[in-house]
Amino acid sequence: SAIVFPKSITTEQQSLLLVKRLLAVAVSCITYLRGIFPESAYGTRYMDDVCVKILREDKNCPGSTQLVKWMLGCYDALQKKYFNNYWLCLQTVTECYHFKFKYTHNGPLLDFSSKDKADATISCADTKKASILLIRKIYILMQNLSPLPNDVCLTMKLLYYDEVTPPDYQPPGFKEAKYEGLMFNEEPMYLNVGEVPTPFHLLKLKITTEKQRMENVDKDILKQGKTDEPLQVGTGDPEEESQDM
């Protein structure tokens, strides 16, 4: 009933398991709070003191079963260290949830999430704090976005590190697609939600949505008054925005 954080993250396997769980929690929270699937498609878990909904296979909801299979394909790419970017998109693109992954290939890496703390190691407590903060930010933001259209469609795109990924590699449940970027009908706005570092991995989350859907959001929501880490708002290209994090 609980998503337990390890007391220490000393191996790459421990880090990988945590990143997989965090990705599952984040995607489940997003789809639950945006009303993509019915209540029956989710189970209830606790992540520290935060109650979260976890997507599961539901025979009465083929869409949730398909997304679970996609997630298993993501895990395959993540474990092989091919996975670079993961886009969960609501088409024609109304919202996009952009997960970016970085790995270390030569053992634990020092704090690569901060340009100002190059000499600081990443503790398990740091990872836990960042994980819970990320999920809380998702909850707050999802509950304040405008409702989605009734005819919304969910799709997923994976991008890889070309220098290490075999040309013919496709994880289970995926097929090759022509990369066309993202096209929004309205002016997009980019939100840098947060990042979670471990000694072996780094996960970042950005959300892109139509600017007009954010116009009614209280600016205090973006400031995240109870934390010291606000949501960063940008209007440029999300890849360019990520360079400033």
Coordinates of C-alpha atoms in Angstrom, one line a residue:
S1 CA 0.0 0.0 0.0
A2 CA 3.0 2.3 0.2
I3 CA 5.7 3.4 -2.2
V4 CA 8.8 3.0 0.0
F5 CA 11.9 5.0 -0.5
P6 CA 15.1 3.1 0.0
K7 CA 17.2 4.0 3.0
S8 CA 20.2 4.4 0.7
I9 CA 20.8 4.4 -3.1
T10 CA 24.2 2.8 -3.4
T11 CA 23.7 0.8 -6.6
E12 CA 22.5 1.6 -10.1
Q13 CA 19.7 -1.0 -9.7
Q14 CA 18.3 0.7 -6.6
S15 CA 18.3 4.0 -8.5
L16 CA 16.7 2.5 -11.6
L17 CA 13.9 1.0 -9.5
L18 CA 13.2 4.3 -7.9
V19 CA 13.1 6.2 -11.2
K20 CA 10.7 3.6 -12.7
R21 CA 8.4 4.0 -9.7
L22 CA 8.6 7.8 -9.8
L23 CA 7.8 7.8 -13.5
A24 CA 4.8 5.5 -12.9
V25 CA 3.5 7.8 -10.1
A26 CA 3.9 10.9 -12.2
V27 CA 2.2 9.5 -15.2
S28 CA -0.6 8.0 -13.1
C29 CA -1.2 11.3 -11.3
I30 CA -1.3 13.3 -14.5
T31 CA -3.8 11.0 -16.2
Y32 CA -5.9 10.7 -13.0
L33 CA -6.1 14.4 -12.3
R34 CA -6.8 15.2 -16.0
G35 CA -9.7 12.7 -16.0
I36 CA -8.2 10.5 -18.8
F37 CA -9.4 7.2 -17.4
P38 CA -12.2 6.2 -15.0
E39 CA -11.6 5.6 -11.2
S40 CA -11.6 1.9 -11.7
A41 CA -8.4 2.1 -13.7
Y42 CA -6.4 3.2 -10.6
G43 CA -5.3 1.8 -7.3
T44 CA -4.5 3.9 -4.2
R45 CA -1.0 4.1 -2.7
Y46 CA 0.9 6.4 -0.4
M47 CA 4.2 8.1 -1.2
D48 CA 5.4 9.2 2.2
D49 CA 2.4 11.3 3.4
V50 CA 1.1 11.9 -0.1
C51 CA -1.9 9.8 -1.3
V52 CA -1.4 9.0 -5.0
K53 CA -3.3 7.0 -7.6
I54 CA -1.5 4.4 -9.6
L55 CA -2.6 3.3 -13.0
R56 CA -3.3 -0.4 -13.5
E57 CA -4.6 -2.7 -16.2
D58 CA -8.4 -2.7 -16.2
K59 CA -10.2 -5.1 -18.5
N60 CA -13.0 -2.6 -18.8
C61 CA -10.7 0.2 -19.8
P62 CA -8.5 -0.8 -22.8
G63 CA -6.9 2.6 -22.8
S64 CA -5.4 2.1 -19.3
T65 CA -4.1 -1.3 -20.3
Q66 CA -2.4 0.1 -23.4
L67 CA -0.7 2.9 -21.4
V68 CA 0.5 0.3 -18.8
K69 CA 2.1 -1.7 -21.7
W70 CA 3.7 1.5 -23.1
M71 CA 5.1 2.2 -19.6
L72 CA 6.7 -1.3 -19.6
G73 CA 8.3 -0.4 -23.0
C74 CA 9.6 2.8 -21.4
Y75 CA 11.2 0.7 -18.6
D76 CA 13.0 -1.4 -21.2
A77 CA 14.6 1.7 -22.8
L78 CA 15.3 3.2 -19.5
Q79 CA 17.1 0.1 -18.3
K80 CA 19.2 -0.1 -21.4
K81 CA 20.2 3.6 -21.0
Y82 CA 18.8 4.4 -24.5
F83 CA 16.0 6.6 -23.1
N84 CA 16.5 10.3 -23.5
N85 CA 13.0 12.0 -23.7
Y86 CA 9.5 10.8 -23.0
W87 CA 6.5 12.9 -24.2
L88 CA 3.1 12.2 -23.0
C89 CA 0.9 14.3 -25.3
L90 CA -2.8 15.2 -25.4
Q91 CA -3.5 15.8 -29.1
T92 CA -4.1 18.0 -31.1
V93 CA -1.5 19.1 -28.9
T94 CA -3.3 20.7 -26.0
E95 CA -0.9 19.5 -23.3
C96 CA 2.4 17.8 -23.3
Y97 CA 4.3 16.3 -20.4
H98 CA 8.0 16.1 -21.2
F99 CA 10.2 13.7 -19.1
K100 CA 13.9 13.9 -19.7
F101 CA 16.4 11.3 -18.4
K102 CA 20.2 11.4 -17.9
Y103 CA 22.4 8.5 -16.8
T104 CA 25.9 7.9 -15.5
H105 CA 27.9 5.2 -17.2
N106 CA 30.9 5.1 -14.8
G107 CA 29.5 4.8 -11.4
P108 CA 27.9 7.4 -9.1
L109 CA 28.0 10.9 -10.4
L110 CA 28.2 14.0 -8.2
D111 CA 25.4 16.5 -8.1
F112 CA 24.8 17.0 -11.8
S113 CA 21.5 18.8 -11.2
S114 CA 23.1 21.9 -9.9
K115 CA 25.8 24.1 -11.4
D116 CA 26.5 25.6 -8.0
K117 CA 26.9 22.4 -6.0
A118 CA 29.5 20.5 -8.0
D119 CA 31.2 19.2 -4.9
A120 CA 28.1 18.0 -3.1
T121 CA 27.0 14.4 -3.2
I122 CA 23.4 13.4 -3.7
S123 CA 21.9 11.9 -0.6
C124 CA 18.9 9.6 -0.4
A125 CA 17.1 12.3 1.6
D126 CA 17.7 14.8 -1.2
T127 CA 16.2 12.3 -3.7
K128 CA 13.2 11.7 -1.5
K129 CA 12.5 15.4 -0.9
A130 CA 12.8 16.1 -4.6
S131 CA 10.5 13.2 -5.5
I132 CA 7.7 14.3 -3.1
L133 CA 8.1 17.9 -4.1
L134 CA 7.7 17.0 -7.8
I135 CA 4.5 15.0 -7.2
R136 CA 3.0 17.7 -5.0
K137 CA 3.7 20.3 -7.8
I138 CA 2.0 18.0 -10.3
Y139 CA -1.1 17.8 -8.0
I140 CA -1.3 21.5 -7.5
L141 CA -0.8 22.3 -11.2
M142 CA -3.2 19.7 -12.5
Q143 CA -6.0 20.8 -10.2
N144 CA -5.7 24.4 -11.6
L145 CA -5.5 23.8 -15.3
S146 CA -8.6 24.4 -17.4
P147 CA -10.7 21.2 -18.2
L148 CA -9.7 19.2 -21.3
P149 CA -11.8 18.9 -24.4
N150 CA -14.2 16.0 -24.5
D151 CA -12.5 14.5 -27.5
V152 CA -9.0 14.5 -26.1
C153 CA -6.6 11.8 -27.4
L154 CA -3.5 10.5 -25.5
T155 CA -0.3 9.5 -27.3
M156 CA 3.3 8.9 -26.3
K157 CA 6.6 9.5 -28.0
L158 CA 10.0 8.3 -26.9
L159 CA 13.3 9.9 -28.0
Y160 CA 16.7 8.1 -27.6
Y161 CA 20.4 8.9 -27.2
D162 CA 21.4 8.1 -30.8
E163 CA 25.1 7.5 -30.0
V164 CA 24.3 4.4 -27.9
T165 CA 20.9 3.2 -29.2
P166 CA 20.9 0.5 -32.0
P167 CA 19.3 1.9 -35.2
D168 CA 16.7 -0.9 -35.2
Y169 CA 15.8 -0.7 -31.5
Q170 CA 12.1 -0.3 -30.6
P171 CA 10.9 -1.1 -27.1
P172 CA 7.9 -3.4 -26.7
G173 CA 4.7 -1.6 -27.7
F174 CA 6.3 1.1 -29.9
K175 CA 7.1 1.5 -33.6
E176 CA 9.3 3.9 -35.5
A177 CA 7.7 7.3 -36.2
K178 CA 8.8 10.3 -38.2
Y179 CA 9.9 13.0 -35.8
E180 CA 7.7 16.1 -36.4
G181 CA 8.0 17.9 -33.1
L182 CA 4.9 19.3 -31.4
M183 CA 2.3 21.5 -33.0
F184 CA -0.1 23.6 -30.9
N185 CA -3.2 25.3 -32.2
E186 CA -2.7 28.1 -29.7
E187 CA 0.4 29.8 -28.3
P188 CA 2.2 27.4 -26.0
M189 CA 3.6 28.0 -22.5
Y190 CA 6.4 26.0 -21.0
L191 CA 6.5 25.1 -17.3
N192 CA 9.7 23.7 -15.7
V193 CA 8.1 21.6 -13.0
G194 CA 11.1 20.1 -11.3
E195 CA 13.8 17.5 -11.3
V196 CA 14.8 14.5 -9.2
P197 CA 18.5 13.5 -8.9
T198 CA 20.0 10.2 -7.7
P199 CA 23.7 9.2 -7.8
F200 CA 23.0 7.4 -11.1
H201 CA 20.0 9.1 -12.8
L202 CA 18.4 12.5 -13.3
L203 CA 14.7 12.9 -14.1
K204 CA 13.3 16.2 -15.2
L205 CA 9.7 17.2 -15.9
K206 CA 8.4 20.0 -18.0
I207 CA 4.8 20.7 -19.0
T208 CA 3.8 22.5 -22.2
T209 CA 0.2 23.7 -22.5
E210 CA -1.8 26.3 -24.4
K211 CA -1.1 29.7 -22.8
Q212 CA -4.8 30.5 -22.7
R213 CA -5.4 27.5 -20.4
M214 CA -3.0 29.1 -17.9
E215 CA -4.6 32.5 -17.8
N216 CA -7.0 31.7 -15.0
V217 CA -4.4 30.0 -12.8
D218 CA -3.7 32.0 -9.7
K219 CA -0.1 33.3 -10.0
D220 CA 0.5 32.2 -6.3
I221 CA 0.0 28.6 -7.5
L222 CA 3.0 28.9 -9.8
K223 CA 5.0 30.4 -6.9
Q224 CA 4.4 27.3 -4.8
G225 CA 4.2 29.3 -1.6
K226 CA 5.0 26.4 0.8
T227 CA 8.2 25.6 -0.9
D228 CA 11.4 27.3 -1.9
E229 CA 11.3 26.0 -5.5
P230 CA 8.8 27.7 -7.8
L231 CA 7.5 26.4 -11.1
Q232 CA 9.6 28.1 -13.7
V233 CA 7.5 29.6 -16.5
G234 CA 8.9 30.2 -20.0
T235 CA 7.6 31.0 -23.5
G236 CA 10.5 29.7 -25.6
D237 CA 11.5 26.3 -26.9
P238 CA 11.4 23.7 -24.1
E239 CA 14.8 22.3 -25.0
E240 CA 16.3 25.8 -24.8
E241 CA 14.5 26.3 -21.5
S242 CA 16.0 23.2 -20.1
Q243 CA 19.5 24.6 -20.5
D244 CA 18.7 27.1 -17.8
M245 CA 17.6 24.6 -15.1

